[in-house]
mmCIF file with all atom_site columns, C-alpha atoms in Angstrom:
data_model
loop_
_atom_site.group_PDB
_atom_site.id
_atom_site.type_symbol
_atom_site.label_atom_id
_atom_site.label_alt_id
_atom_site.label_comp_id
_atom_site.label_asym_id
_atom_site.label_entity_id
_atom_site.label_seq_id
_atom_site.pdbx_PDB_ins_code
_atom_site.Cartn_x
_atom_site.Cartn_y
_atom_site.Cartn_z
_atom_site.occupancy
_atom_site.B_iso_or_equiv
_atom_site.pdbx_formal_charge
_atom_site.auth_seq_id
_atom_site.auth_comp_id
_atom_site.auth_asym_id
_atom_site.auth_atom_id
_atom_site.pdbx_PDB_model_num
ATOM 1   C CA . MET J 1 1   ? 25.658 1.786   -17.688 1.00 80.00 ? 1   MET J CA 1
ATOM 2   C CA . THR J 1 2   ? 25.329 3.322   -21.126 1.00 87.00 ? 2   THR J CA 1
ATOM 3   C CA . ASP J 1 3   ? 26.930 6.630   -22.012 1.00 88.00 ? 3   ASP J CA 1
ATOM 4   C CA . ALA J 1 4   ? 23.493 8.267   -22.149 1.00 86.00 ? 4   ALA J CA 1
ATOM 5   C CA . GLU J 1 5   ? 22.637 6.977   -18.656 1.00 83.00 ? 5   GLU J CA 1
ATOM 6   C CA . TRP J 1 6   ? 25.988 8.167   -17.320 1.00 84.00 ? 6   TRP J CA 1
ATOM 7   C CA . ALA J 1 7   ? 25.453 11.620  -18.880 1.00 85.00 ? 7   ALA J CA 1
ATOM 8   C CA . ALA J 1 8   ? 22.131 11.872  -17.015 1.00 80.00 ? 8   ALA J CA 1
ATOM 9   C CA . VAL J 1 9   ? 23.487 10.530  -13.699 1.00 79.00 ? 9   VAL J CA 1
ATOM 10  C CA . ARG J 1 10  ? 26.872 12.285  -13.499 1.00 82.00 ? 10  ARG J CA 1
ATOM 11  C CA . PRO J 1 11  ? 25.604 15.818  -12.714 1.00 78.00 ? 11  PRO J CA 1
ATOM 12  C CA . LEU J 1 12  ? 23.492 14.415  -9.856  1.00 72.00 ? 12  LEU J CA 1
ATOM 13  C CA . LEU J 1 13  ? 26.483 12.897  -8.029  1.00 73.00 ? 13  LEU J CA 1
ATOM 14  C CA . PRO J 1 14  ? 28.243 14.840  -5.262  1.00 70.00 ? 14  PRO J CA 1
ATOM 15  C CA . VAL J 1 15  ? 31.598 16.328  -6.229  1.00 70.00 ? 15  VAL J CA 1
ATOM 16  C CA . PRO J 1 16  ? 34.557 14.987  -4.202  1.00 68.00 ? 16  PRO J CA 1
ATOM 17  C CA . ALA J 1 17  ? 36.385 17.506  -1.991  1.00 66.00 ? 17  ALA J CA 1
ATOM 18  C CA . TRP J 1 18  ? 39.740 16.926  -3.691  1.00 61.00 ? 18  TRP J CA 1
ATOM 19  C CA . PHE J 1 19  ? 38.181 17.781  -7.050  1.00 61.00 ? 19  PHE J CA 1
ATOM 20  C CA . GLN J 1 20  ? 37.101 21.179  -5.696  1.00 66.00 ? 20  GLN J CA 1
ATOM 21  C CA . GLY J 1 21  ? 40.577 21.896  -4.301  1.00 69.00 ? 21  GLY J CA 1
ATOM 22  C CA . ARG J 1 22  ? 39.545 21.353  -0.664  1.00 69.00 ? 22  ARG J CA 1
ATOM 23  C CA . GLY J 1 23  ? 42.203 18.711  0.020   1.00 68.00 ? 23  GLY J CA 1
ATOM 24  C CA . GLY J 1 24  ? 42.002 14.983  0.555   1.00 66.00 ? 24  GLY J CA 1
ATOM 25  C CA . ARG J 1 25  ? 43.222 12.018  -1.430  1.00 68.00 ? 25  ARG J CA 1
ATOM 26  C CA . THR J 1 26  ? 42.113 11.389  -4.964  1.00 69.00 ? 26  THR J CA 1
ATOM 27  C CA . GLU J 1 27  ? 39.860 8.402   -5.334  1.00 69.00 ? 27  GLU J CA 1
ATOM 28  C CA . GLY J 1 28  ? 41.342 5.269   -6.856  1.00 73.00 ? 28  GLY J CA 1
ATOM 29  C CA . TYR J 1 29  ? 38.317 4.361   -8.962  1.00 78.00 ? 29  TYR J CA 1
ATOM 30  C CA . CYS J 1 30  ? 35.948 6.184   -11.259 1.00 82.00 ? 30  CYS J CA 1
ATOM 31  C CA . HIS J 1 31  ? 32.452 6.729   -9.835  1.00 84.00 ? 31  HIS J CA 1
ATOM 32  C CA . ARG J 1 32  ? 31.024 5.147   -12.967 1.00 88.00 ? 32  ARG J CA 1
ATOM 33  C CA . GLN J 1 33  ? 32.863 1.873   -12.251 1.00 90.00 ? 33  GLN J CA 1
ATOM 34  C CA . LEU J 1 34  ? 31.656 1.885   -8.652  1.00 88.00 ? 34  LEU J CA 1
ATOM 35  C CA . LEU J 1 35  ? 28.043 2.590   -9.621  1.00 89.00 ? 35  LEU J CA 1
ATOM 36  C CA . ASP J 1 36  ? 28.200 -0.147  -12.263 1.00 91.00 ? 36  ASP J CA 1
ATOM 37  C CA . ALA J 1 37  ? 29.405 -2.587  -9.593  1.00 92.00 ? 37  ALA J CA 1
ATOM 38  C CA . ILE J 1 38  ? 26.585 -1.610  -7.210  1.00 91.00 ? 38  ILE J CA 1
ATOM 39  C CA . ARG J 1 39  ? 23.987 -1.910  -9.972  1.00 89.00 ? 39  ARG J CA 1
ATOM 40  C CA . TYR J 1 40  ? 25.337 -5.358  -10.857 1.00 93.00 ? 40  TYR J CA 1
ATOM 41  C CA . LEU J 1 41  ? 25.148 -6.412  -7.224  1.00 92.00 ? 41  LEU J CA 1
ATOM 42  C CA . VAL J 1 42  ? 21.541 -5.245  -6.849  1.00 89.00 ? 42  VAL J CA 1
ATOM 43  C CA . ALA J 1 43  ? 20.367 -6.662  -10.194 1.00 90.00 ? 43  ALA J CA 1
ATOM 44  C CA . GLY J 1 44  ? 21.938 -10.060 -9.548  1.00 90.00 ? 44  GLY J CA 1
ATOM 45  C CA . GLY J 1 45  ? 21.105 -10.268 -5.867  1.00 88.00 ? 45  GLY J CA 1
ATOM 46  C CA . ILE J 1 46  ? 24.639 -11.430 -5.114  1.00 89.00 ? 46  ILE J CA 1
ATOM 47  C CA . SER J 1 47  ? 26.726 -10.891 -1.988  1.00 90.00 ? 47  SER J CA 1
ATOM 48  C CA . TRP J 1 48  ? 29.478 -8.280  -1.817  1.00 91.00 ? 48  TRP J CA 1
ATOM 49  C CA . ARG J 1 49  ? 32.213 -10.914 -1.799  1.00 92.00 ? 49  ARG J CA 1
ATOM 50  C CA . ALA J 1 50  ? 30.837 -12.528 -4.970  1.00 91.00 ? 50  ALA J CA 1
ATOM 51  C CA . MET J 1 51  ? 31.609 -9.412  -7.024  1.00 91.00 ? 51  MET J CA 1
ATOM 52  C CA . PRO J 1 52  ? 33.257 -10.433 -10.345 1.00 92.00 ? 52  PRO J CA 1
ATOM 53  C CA . ALA J 1 53  ? 36.891 -9.516  -10.994 1.00 90.00 ? 53  ALA J CA 1
ATOM 54  C CA . ASP J 1 54  ? 35.796 -7.129  -13.792 1.00 90.00 ? 54  ASP J CA 1
ATOM 55  C CA . PHE J 1 55  ? 34.778 -4.611  -11.136 1.00 92.00 ? 55  PHE J CA 1
ATOM 56  C CA . PRO J 1 56  ? 36.909 -2.928  -8.468  1.00 91.00 ? 56  PRO J CA 1
ATOM 57  C CA . ALA J 1 57  ? 37.607 -5.005  -5.358  1.00 91.00 ? 57  ALA J CA 1
ATOM 58  C CA . TRP J 1 58  ? 34.420 -5.719  -3.400  1.00 93.00 ? 58  TRP J CA 1
ATOM 59  C CA . ALA J 1 59  ? 35.840 -4.037  -0.277  1.00 92.00 ? 59  ALA J CA 1
ATOM 60  C CA . ARG J 1 60  ? 36.378 -0.758  -2.192  1.00 90.00 ? 60  ARG J CA 1
ATOM 61  C CA . VAL J 1 61  ? 32.883 -0.880  -3.691  1.00 91.00 ? 61  VAL J CA 1
ATOM 62  C CA . TYR J 1 62  ? 31.349 -1.619  -0.289  1.00 92.00 ? 62  TYR J CA 1
ATOM 63  C CA . ALA J 1 63  ? 33.368 1.176   1.386   1.00 88.00 ? 63  ALA J CA 1
ATOM 64  C CA . PHE J 1 64  ? 32.137 3.605   -1.284  1.00 86.00 ? 64  PHE J CA 1
ATOM 65  C CA . PHE J 1 65  ? 28.518 2.485   -0.819  1.00 89.00 ? 65  PHE J CA 1
ATOM 66  C CA . ARG J 1 66  ? 28.764 2.537   3.004   1.00 90.00 ? 66  ARG J CA 1
ATOM 67  C CA . ARG J 1 67  ? 30.279 6.043   3.033   1.00 85.00 ? 67  ARG J CA 1
ATOM 68  C CA . TRP J 1 68  ? 27.505 7.368   0.791   1.00 84.00 ? 68  TRP J CA 1
ATOM 69  C CA . ARG J 1 69  ? 24.805 5.622   2.842   1.00 87.00 ? 69  ARG J CA 1
ATOM 70  C CA . GLU J 1 70  ? 26.130 6.935   6.170   1.00 88.00 ? 70  GLU J CA 1
ATOM 71  C CA . HIS J 1 71  ? 26.147 10.516  4.862   1.00 84.00 ? 71  HIS J CA 1
ATOM 72  C CA . GLY J 1 72  ? 22.639 10.188  3.394   1.00 85.00 ? 72  GLY J CA 1
ATOM 73  C CA . LEU J 1 73  ? 23.890 10.500  -0.176  1.00 83.00 ? 73  LEU J CA 1
ATOM 74  C CA . ILE J 1 74  ? 22.116 7.359   -1.422  1.00 83.00 ? 74  ILE J CA 1
ATOM 75  C CA . ALA J 1 75  ? 18.726 8.767   -0.372  1.00 87.00 ? 75  ALA J CA 1
ATOM 76  C CA . GLU J 1 76  ? 19.634 12.209  -1.751  1.00 85.00 ? 76  GLU J CA 1
ATOM 77  C CA . PHE J 1 77  ? 20.723 10.664  -5.057  1.00 83.00 ? 77  PHE J CA 1
ATOM 78  C CA . HIS J 1 78  ? 17.446 8.699   -5.233  1.00 87.00 ? 78  HIS J CA 1
ATOM 79  C CA . ASP J 1 79  ? 15.419 11.864  -4.539  1.00 89.00 ? 79  ASP J CA 1
ATOM 80  C CA . ARG J 1 80  ? 17.299 13.807  -7.222  1.00 87.00 ? 80  ARG J CA 1
ATOM 81  C CA . LEU J 1 81  ? 16.692 11.071  -9.794  1.00 88.00 ? 81  LEU J CA 1
ATOM 82  C CA . ARG J 1 82  ? 13.007 10.894  -8.844  1.00 92.00 ? 82  ARG J CA 1
ATOM 83  C CA . GLY J 1 83  ? 12.720 14.685  -9.261  1.00 91.00 ? 83  GLY J CA 1
ATOM 84  C CA . THR J 1 84  ? 14.354 14.504  -12.677 1.00 89.00 ? 84  THR J CA 1
ATOM 85  C CA . VAL J 1 85  ? 11.991 11.743  -13.829 1.00 92.00 ? 85  VAL J CA 1
ATOM 86  C CA . ARG J 1 86  ? 8.977  13.679  -12.549 1.00 93.00 ? 86  ARG J CA 1
ATOM 87  C CA . GLU J 1 87  ? 10.068 16.851  -14.371 1.00 93.00 ? 87  GLU J CA 1
ATOM 88  C CA . ARG J 1 88  ? 10.514 14.890  -17.602 1.00 92.00 ? 88  ARG J CA 1
ATOM 89  C CA . GLU J 1 89  ? 6.920  13.689  -17.183 1.00 93.00 ? 89  GLU J CA 1
ATOM 90  C CA . GLY J 1 90  ? 5.752  17.311  -16.900 1.00 93.00 ? 90  GLY J CA 1
ATOM 91  C CA . ARG J 1 91  ? 5.234  17.224  -13.111 1.00 93.00 ? 91  ARG J CA 1
ATOM 92  C CA . GLU J 1 92  ? 6.677  19.198  -10.231 1.00 93.00 ? 92  GLU J CA 1
ATOM 93  C CA . ALA J 1 93  ? 9.918  17.747  -8.827  1.00 91.00 ? 93  ALA J CA 1
ATOM 94  C CA . GLU J 1 94  ? 8.324  17.168  -5.393  1.00 92.00 ? 94  GLU J CA 1
ATOM 95  C CA . PRO J 1 95  ? 5.108  15.134  -5.292  1.00 91.00 ? 95  PRO J CA 1
ATOM 96  C CA . THR J 1 96  ? 1.994  16.480  -3.587  1.00 90.00 ? 96  THR J CA 1
ATOM 97  C CA . ALA J 1 97  ? 0.168  13.148  -3.330  1.00 91.00 ? 97  ALA J CA 1
ATOM 98  C CA . GLY J 1 98  ? 1.202  9.678   -2.297  1.00 91.00 ? 98  GLY J CA 1
ATOM 99  C CA . ILE J 1 99  ? -0.199 6.169   -2.377  1.00 92.00 ? 99  ILE J CA 1
ATOM 100 C CA . THR J 1 100 ? 0.323  3.930   0.671   1.00 91.00 ? 100 THR J CA 1
ATOM 101 C CA . ASP J 1 101 ? 0.313  0.146   0.657   1.00 89.00 ? 101 ASP J CA 1
ATOM 102 C CA . ALA J 1 102 ? 1.218  -2.525  3.207   1.00 86.00 ? 102 ALA J CA 1
ATOM 103 C CA . GLN J 1 103 ? 1.918  -6.187  2.655   1.00 86.00 ? 103 GLN J CA 1
ATOM 104 C CA . SER J 1 104 ? 2.517  -8.997  5.139   1.00 85.00 ? 104 SER J CA 1
ATOM 105 C CA . VAL J 1 105 ? 5.496  -11.180 4.227   1.00 84.00 ? 105 VAL J CA 1
ATOM 106 C CA . ARG J 1 106 ? 6.478  -14.507 5.741   1.00 84.00 ? 106 ARG J CA 1
ATOM 107 C CA . ALA J 1 107 ? 9.778  -14.409 7.611   1.00 81.00 ? 107 ALA J CA 1
ATOM 108 C CA . ALA J 1 108 ? 12.282 -17.194 8.041   1.00 79.00 ? 108 ALA J CA 1
ATOM 109 C CA . ALA J 1 109 ? 12.941 -18.667 11.458  1.00 76.00 ? 109 ALA J CA 1
ATOM 110 C CA . THR J 1 110 ? 16.308 -16.894 11.442  1.00 79.00 ? 110 THR J CA 1
ATOM 111 C CA . VAL J 1 111 ? 14.635 -13.464 11.540  1.00 78.00 ? 111 VAL J CA 1
ATOM 112 C CA . PRO J 1 112 ? 14.908 -12.000 15.080  1.00 80.00 ? 112 PRO J CA 1
ATOM 113 C CA . ALA J 1 113 ? 11.713 -12.339 17.128  1.00 77.00 ? 113 ALA J CA 1
ATOM 114 C CA . ALA J 1 114 ? 11.770 -8.635  17.990  1.00 77.00 ? 114 ALA J CA 1
ATOM 115 C CA . SER J 1 115 ? 11.175 -7.687  14.350  1.00 77.00 ? 115 SER J CA 1
ATOM 116 C CA . ARG J 1 116 ? 8.547  -10.250 13.420  1.00 78.00 ? 116 ARG J CA 1
ATOM 117 C CA . GLY J 1 117 ? 5.051  -11.007 14.607  1.00 82.00 ? 117 GLY J CA 1
ATOM 118 C CA . TYR J 1 118 ? 1.810  -12.691 13.601  1.00 79.00 ? 118 TYR J CA 1
ATOM 119 C CA . ASP J 1 119 ? -0.849 -11.086 11.416  1.00 77.00 ? 119 ASP J CA 1
ATOM 120 C CA . GLY J 1 120 ? -4.053 -12.704 12.695  1.00 76.00 ? 120 GLY J CA 1
ATOM 121 C CA . GLY J 1 121 ? -6.205 -11.389 9.846   1.00 77.00 ? 121 GLY J CA 1
ATOM 122 C CA . LYS J 1 122 ? -4.040 -12.874 7.093   1.00 75.00 ? 122 LYS J CA 1
ATOM 123 C CA . LYS J 1 123 ? -2.604 -15.669 9.240   1.00 80.00 ? 123 LYS J CA 1
ATOM 124 C CA . VAL J 1 124 ? 0.947  -14.769 8.262   1.00 79.00 ? 124 VAL J CA 1
ATOM 125 C CA . PRO J 1 125 ? 3.912  -14.945 10.634  1.00 82.00 ? 125 PRO J CA 1
ATOM 126 C CA . GLY J 1 126 ? 6.644  -12.477 9.723   1.00 84.00 ? 126 GLY J CA 1
ATOM 127 C CA . ARG J 1 127 ? 7.047  -8.833  8.843   1.00 87.00 ? 127 ARG J CA 1
ATOM 128 C CA . LYS J 1 128 ? 4.933  -6.157  7.222   1.00 86.00 ? 128 LYS J CA 1
ATOM 129 C CA . ARG J 1 129 ? 6.379  -3.792  4.631   1.00 87.00 ? 129 ARG J CA 1
ATOM 130 C CA . HIS J 1 130 ? 4.834  -0.368  4.176   1.00 89.00 ? 130 HIS J CA 1
ATOM 131 C CA . ILE J 1 131 ? 5.521  1.476   0.914   1.00 93.00 ? 131 ILE J CA 1
ATOM 132 C CA . VAL J 1 132 ? 4.584  5.004   -0.166  1.00 93.00 ? 132 VAL J CA 1
ATOM 133 C CA . THR J 1 133 ? 4.784  5.917   -3.865  1.00 93.00 ? 133 THR J CA 1
ATOM 134 C CA . ASP J 1 134 ? 3.843  9.013   -5.795  1.00 93.00 ? 134 ASP J CA 1
ATOM 135 C CA . THR J 1 135 ? 1.160  8.997   -8.495  1.00 91.00 ? 135 THR J CA 1
ATOM 136 C CA . LEU J 1 136 ? 3.751  7.916   -11.093 1.00 93.00 ? 136 LEU J CA 1
ATOM 137 C CA . GLY J 1 137 ? 4.660  4.871   -9.001  1.00 91.00 ? 137 GLY J CA 1
ATOM 138 C CA . LEU J 1 138 ? 8.054  6.251   -7.931  1.00 93.00 ? 138 LEU J CA 1
ATOM 139 C CA . LEU J 1 139 ? 9.192  5.277   -4.440  1.00 91.00 ? 139 LEU J CA 1
ATOM 140 C CA . LEU J 1 140 ? 8.871  7.888   -1.668  1.00 92.00 ? 140 LEU J CA 1
ATOM 141 C CA . ALA J 1 141 ? 9.306  5.898   1.565   1.00 90.00 ? 141 ALA J CA 1
ATOM 142 C CA . VAL J 1 142 ? 9.651  2.352   2.885   1.00 90.00 ? 142 VAL J CA 1
ATOM 143 C CA . ALA J 1 143 ? 9.257  0.999   6.416   1.00 89.00 ? 143 ALA J CA 1
ATOM 144 C CA . VAL J 1 144 ? 9.343  -2.557  7.757   1.00 85.00 ? 144 VAL J CA 1
ATOM 145 C CA . THR J 1 145 ? 7.536  -3.531  10.965  1.00 85.00 ? 145 THR J CA 1
ATOM 146 C CA . ALA J 1 146 ? 6.454  -6.713  12.704  1.00 84.00 ? 146 ALA J CA 1
ATOM 147 C CA . THR J 1 147 ? 3.179  -8.059  11.273  1.00 81.00 ? 147 THR J CA 1
ATOM 148 C CA . SER J 1 148 ? 1.596  -7.774  14.699  1.00 77.00 ? 148 SER J CA 1
ATOM 149 C CA . ALA J 1 149 ? 2.031  -3.973  14.618  1.00 71.00 ? 149 ALA J CA 1
ATOM 150 C CA . THR J 1 150 ? -1.197 -2.128  13.869  1.00 67.00 ? 150 THR J CA 1
ATOM 151 C CA . GLY J 1 151 ? -1.578 1.019   11.807  1.00 61.00 ? 151 GLY J CA 1
ATOM 152 C CA . THR J 1 152 ? 1.125  2.635   9.736   1.00 56.00 ? 152 THR J CA 1
ATOM 153 C CA . PRO J 1 153 ? 4.569  3.338   11.122  1.00 59.00 ? 153 PRO J CA 1
ATOM 154 C CA . ARG J 1 154 ? 5.287  6.839   12.406  1.00 57.00 ? 154 ARG J CA 1
ATOM 155 C CA . ARG J 1 155 ? 8.659  7.101   10.746  1.00 54.00 ? 155 ARG J CA 1
ATOM 156 C CA . ALA J 1 156 ? 9.362  5.811   7.261   1.00 50.00 ? 156 ALA J CA 1
ATOM 157 C CA . CYS J 1 157 ? 12.935 4.855   6.316   1.00 49.00 ? 157 CYS J CA 1
#
């Protein structure tokens, strides 16, 4: 992560309780190091245990990511970044229109039967991914259903 990227991202991150004087242990690693490790993992498509030695231990990075995910901070961070990008483009932070798309994707035999189906129209066995983006192409919601499901899902993840 470049210094310019970090300067843009840092104010969007939640402030740890110990930093605000509310108690708790200080964290052993800088948030920038942890975010760099997560970005490397996502960009390379590697497993957690394959994290290079240049980054903090994979278990620490995963614990950091899991804690943020469980508290909804990953989604909140994504929404804040999307709002910032939209404002830089001269738009309102929250979109008023969305574009929906669905795509059937083949699933491996190891995918549980409960989450896959058969799309008779496209003749594809597997899953269907539903994506909603704003007019700039920024992600709003994602849901994955069995291909045999009809219509759009009621709840997007």
